[in-house]
């Protein structure tokens, strides 16, 4: 049975971490004492759900966590430090602290170590997230004990909503553009001037008309979307921010 450890202290564990080509011991006391810490734990680095959704969303929402009193966000997995370091690079997870629980000591102490030998994984962590205050578990979101790898409650949005239901989350901004387009450059400049991070999707002339016609109902670049809303061209982006 998985254990809900709300109200209990986190396990006293020392993690072996490789930092700047040197071995380093990091204790749970260093990570948790006197701090408010968000933690999410998952079955394995580079695995599908962990890489496509779980870790990226925590990294994306990190500024919102930090703005609402969270001092650090820890990603825990039963992997060695070399794997966790490479995964952090691959994910550009600059907002997260990667914790290699290689021996599974922390995960076992949390009552979350499970057997995944059928997948060739051996012992791994069940997927969960939690908020820890001064080393004591304040709240845990544990995935239901179902076959496979359920991902229903341990996501970043759920934990952030617990921290502060009114927390302002980063805007989702996409710019569909074409190479060398001055109007695209103008739209991106306006977004940057207003503090918006954006994902740019450049489209070549073979597909641009079809793609933009399908998603925006317009054929010219740029087309800008903010939180699922079509803002439109560079002129329309300027009007949007002049309101």
mmCIF file of N, CA, C and O in Angstrom, residues 169-211:
data_model
loop_
_atom_site.group_PDB
_atom_site.id
_atom_site.type_symbol
_atom_site.label_atom_id
_atom_site.label_comp_id
_atom_site.label_asym_id
_atom_site.label_seq_id
_atom_site.Cartn_x
_atom_site.Cartn_y
_atom_site.Cartn_z
ATOM 1 N N UNK A 169 -0.635 32.283 -13.524
ATOM 2 C CA UNK A 169 0.195 31.339 -14.275
ATOM 3 C C UNK A 169 0.740 32.007 -15.542
ATOM 4 O O UNK A 169 0.116 32.924 -16.076
ATOM 5 N N UNK A 170 1.884 31.556 -16.022
ATOM 6 C CA UNK A 170 2.458 32.141 -17.239
ATOM 7 C C UNK A 170 1.510 31.987 -18.426
ATOM 8 O O UNK A 170 0.808 30.989 -18.555
ATOM 9 N N UNK A 171 1.486 33.002 -19.256
ATOM 10 C CA UNK A 171 0.657 32.947 -20.453
ATOM 11 C C UNK A 171 1.264 32.002 -21.484
ATOM 12 O O UNK A 171 2.493 31.877 -21.592
ATOM 13 N N UNK A 172 0.392 31.347 -22.238
ATOM 14 C CA UNK A 172 0.813 30.457 -23.320
ATOM 15 C C UNK A 172 0.751 31.242 -24.636
ATOM 16 O O UNK A 172 -0.340 31.623 -25.074
ATOM 17 N N UNK A 173 1.911 31.491 -25.216
ATOM 18 C CA UNK A 173 1.973 32.344 -26.415
ATOM 19 C C UNK A 173 2.709 31.608 -27.529
ATOM 20 O O UNK A 173 3.793 31.074 -27.330
ATOM 21 N N UNK A 174 2.080 31.595 -28.706
ATOM 22 C CA UNK A 174 2.687 30.977 -29.889
ATOM 23 C C UNK A 174 2.658 31.977 -31.036
ATOM 24 O O UNK A 174 1.640 32.650 -31.264
ATOM 25 N N UNK A 175 3.782 32.074 -31.747
ATOM 26 C CA UNK A 175 3.878 32.932 -32.930
ATOM 27 C C UNK A 175 4.141 32.041 -34.137
ATOM 28 O O UNK A 175 5.191 31.401 -34.237
ATOM 29 N N UNK A 176 3.183 31.972 -35.049
ATOM 30 C CA UNK A 176 3.402 31.307 -36.332
ATOM 31 C C UNK A 176 4.022 32.334 -37.265
ATOM 32 O O UNK A 176 3.440 33.398 -37.510
ATOM 33 N N UNK A 177 5.214 32.030 -37.776
ATOM 34 C CA UNK A 177 5.972 33.033 -38.527
ATOM 35 C C UNK A 177 6.545 32.452 -39.803
ATOM 36 O O UNK A 177 6.386 31.261 -40.098
ATOM 37 N N UNK A 178 7.221 33.310 -40.552
ATOM 38 C CA UNK A 178 8.009 32.859 -41.704
ATOM 39 C C UNK A 178 9.366 33.541 -41.655
ATOM 40 O O UNK A 178 9.512 34.648 -41.110
ATOM 41 N N UNK A 179 10.371 32.884 -42.204
ATOM 42 C CA UNK A 179 11.742 33.378 -42.157
ATOM 43 C C UNK A 179 11.874 34.704 -42.904
ATOM 44 O O UNK A 179 11.353 34.865 -44.016
ATOM 45 N N UNK A 180 12.571 35.662 -42.282
ATOM 46 C CA UNK A 180 12.839 36.940 -42.924
ATOM 47 C C UNK A 180 11.668 37.883 -42.981
ATOM 48 O O UNK A 180 11.717 38.892 -43.692
ATOM 49 N N UNK A 181 10.625 37.613 -42.235
ATOM 50 C CA UNK A 181 9.408 38.427 -42.274
ATOM 51 C C UNK A 181 9.521 39.602 -41.308
ATOM 52 O O UNK A 181 9.588 39.397 -40.090
ATOM 53 N N UNK A 182 9.523 40.861 -41.803
ATOM 54 C CA UNK A 182 9.649 42.017 -40.906
ATOM 55 C C UNK A 182 8.432 42.171 -39.990
ATOM 56 O O UNK A 182 8.558 42.636 -38.857
ATOM 57 N N UNK A 183 7.249 41.783 -40.466
ATOM 58 C CA UNK A 183 6.053 41.883 -39.633
ATOM 59 C C UNK A 183 6.118 40.879 -38.476
ATOM 60 O O UNK A 183 5.660 41.167 -37.363
ATOM 61 N N UNK A 184 6.700 39.723 -38.755
ATOM 62 C CA UNK A 184 6.889 38.725 -37.696
ATOM 63 C C UNK A 184 7.851 39.262 -36.647
ATOM 64 O O UNK A 184 7.614 39.107 -35.438
ATOM 65 N N UNK A 185 8.933 39.888 -37.097
ATOM 66 C CA UNK A 185 9.899 40.467 -36.168
ATOM 67 C C UNK A 185 9.249 41.548 -35.314
ATOM 68 O O UNK A 185 9.512 41.664 -34.112
ATOM 69 N N UNK A 186 8.349 42.317 -35.921
ATOM 70 C CA UNK A 186 7.667 43.391 -35.178
ATOM 71 C C UNK A 186 6.736 42.806 -34.121
ATOM 72 O O UNK A 186 6.694 43.280 -32.979
ATOM 73 N N UNK A 187 6.015 41.765 -34.476
ATOM 74 C CA UNK A 187 5.108 41.126 -33.515
ATOM 75 C C UNK A 187 5.888 40.540 -32.340
ATOM 76 O O UNK A 187 5.492 40.688 -31.172
ATOM 77 N N UNK A 188 7.017 39.894 -32.644
ATOM 78 C CA UNK A 188 7.831 39.297 -31.578
ATOM 79 C C UNK A 188 8.422 40.377 -30.676
ATOM 80 O O UNK A 188 8.520 40.197 -29.455
ATOM 81 N N UNK A 189 8.812 41.502 -31.266
ATOM 82 C CA UNK A 189 9.367 42.598 -30.473
ATOM 83 C C UNK A 189 8.329 43.154 -29.512
ATOM 84 O O UNK A 189 8.635 43.449 -28.353
ATOM 85 N N UNK A 190 7.102 43.276 -29.976
ATOM 86 C CA UNK A 190 6.026 43.793 -29.109
ATOM 87 C C UNK A 190 5.768 42.830 -27.953
ATOM 88 O O UNK A 190 5.598 43.250 -26.799
ATOM 89 N N UNK A 191 5.761 41.538 -28.241
ATOM 90 C CA UNK A 191 5.567 40.547 -27.183
ATOM 91 C C UNK A 191 6.689 40.624 -26.145
ATOM 92 O O UNK A 191 6.435 40.627 -24.939
ATOM 93 N N UNK A 192 7.912 40.716 -26.626
ATOM 94 C CA UNK A 192 9.054 40.789 -25.717
ATOM 95 C C UNK A 192 9.024 42.062 -24.878
ATOM 96 O O UNK A 192 9.303 42.034 -23.668
ATOM 97 N N UNK A 193 8.675 43.174 -25.508
ATOM 98 C CA UNK A 193 8.600 44.446 -24.780
ATOM 99 C C UNK A 193 7.571 44.398 -23.664
ATOM 100 O O UNK A 193 7.710 45.093 -22.653
ATOM 101 N N UNK A 194 6.545 43.574 -23.834
ATOM 102 C CA UNK A 194 5.493 43.463 -22.828
ATOM 103 C C UNK A 194 5.714 42.291 -21.874
ATOM 104 O O UNK A 194 4.809 41.921 -21.115
ATOM 105 N N UNK A 195 6.916 41.721 -21.921
ATOM 106 C CA UNK A 195 7.289 40.688 -20.967
ATOM 107 C C UNK A 195 6.728 39.315 -21.243
ATOM 108 O O UNK A 195 6.643 38.486 -20.330
ATOM 109 N N UNK A 196 6.361 39.038 -22.484
ATOM 110 C CA UNK A 196 5.775 37.744 -22.833
ATOM 111 C C UNK A 196 6.831 36.832 -23.444
ATOM 112 O O UNK A 196 7.469 37.181 -24.443
ATOM 113 N N UNK A 197 7.006 35.653 -22.842
ATOM 114 C CA UNK A 197 7.794 34.606 -23.482
ATOM 115 C C UNK A 197 6.906 33.913 -24.506
ATOM 116 O O UNK A 197 5.699 33.755 -24.281
ATOM 117 N N UNK A 198 7.479 33.501 -25.611
ATOM 118 C CA UNK A 198 6.660 32.885 -26.651
ATOM 119 C C UNK A 198 7.412 31.754 -27.323
ATOM 120 O O UNK A 198 8.650 31.679 -27.286
ATOM 121 N N UNK A 199 6.638 30.867 -27.916
ATOM 122 C CA UNK A 199 7.184 29.806 -28.752
ATOM 123 C C UNK A 199 6.964 30.216 -30.199
ATOM 124 O O UNK A 199 5.838 30.559 -30.587
ATOM 125 N N UNK A 200 8.039 30.206 -30.984
ATOM 126 C CA UNK A 200 7.914 30.563 -32.397
ATOM 127 C C UNK A 200 7.868 29.300 -33.246
ATOM 128 O O UNK A 200 8.672 28.386 -33.068
ATOM 129 N N UNK A 201 6.896 29.246 -34.151
ATOM 130 C CA UNK A 201 6.752 28.117 -35.067
ATOM 131 C C UNK A 201 6.914 28.651 -36.489
ATOM 132 O O UNK A 201 5.951 29.136 -37.103
ATOM 133 N N UNK A 202 8.138 28.603 -37.038
ATOM 134 C CA UNK A 202 8.340 29.082 -38.409
ATOM 135 C C UNK A 202 7.768 28.083 -39.418
ATOM 136 O O UNK A 202 7.946 26.874 -39.272
ATOM 137 N N UNK A 203 7.095 28.586 -40.420
ATOM 138 C CA UNK A 203 6.460 27.736 -41.427
ATOM 139 C C UNK A 203 7.017 28.079 -42.804
ATOM 140 O O UNK A 203 7.089 29.252 -43.178
ATOM 141 N N UNK A 204 7.407 27.044 -43.569
ATOM 142 C CA UNK A 204 7.895 27.330 -44.924
ATOM 143 C C UNK A 204 6.714 27.494 -45.874
ATOM 144 O O UNK A 204 5.568 27.178 -45.554
ATOM 145 N N UNK A 205 7.023 27.976 -47.071
ATOM 146 C CA UNK A 205 5.952 28.345 -48.000
ATOM 147 C C UNK A 205 5.144 27.162 -48.511
ATOM 148 O O UNK A 205 4.038 27.323 -49.012
ATOM 149 N N UNK A 206 5.663 25.935 -48.359
ATOM 150 C CA UNK A 206 4.931 24.762 -48.838
ATOM 151 C C UNK A 206 3.715 24.445 -47.978
ATOM 152 O O UNK A 206 2.733 23.889 -48.472
ATOM 153 N N UNK A 207 3.798 24.786 -46.705
ATOM 154 C CA UNK A 207 2.698 24.417 -45.793
ATOM 155 C C UNK A 207 2.058 25.624 -45.123
ATOM 156 O O UNK A 207 1.014 25.486 -44.483
ATOM 157 N N UNK A 208 2.663 26.792 -45.251
ATOM 158 C CA UNK A 208 2.223 27.938 -44.458
ATOM 159 C C UNK A 208 0.753 28.270 -44.665
ATOM 160 O O UNK A 208 -0.005 28.425 -43.715
ATOM 161 N N UNK A 209 0.332 28.366 -45.889
ATOM 162 C CA UNK A 209 -1.058 28.742 -46.158
ATOM 163 C C UNK A 209 -2.051 27.751 -45.586
ATOM 164 O O UNK A 209 -3.053 28.132 -44.973
ATOM 165 N N UNK A 210 -1.763 26.451 -45.752
ATOM 166 C CA UNK A 210 -2.671 25.424 -45.247
ATOM 167 C C UNK A 210 -2.729 25.411 -43.725
ATOM 168 O O UNK A 210 -3.800 25.291 -43.127
ATOM 169 N N UNK A 211 -1.549 25.545 -43.100
ATOM 170 C CA UNK A 211 -1.507 25.514 -41.634
ATOM 171 C C UNK A 211 -2.213 26.728 -41.048
ATOM 172 O O UNK A 211 -3.073 26.607 -40.158
#
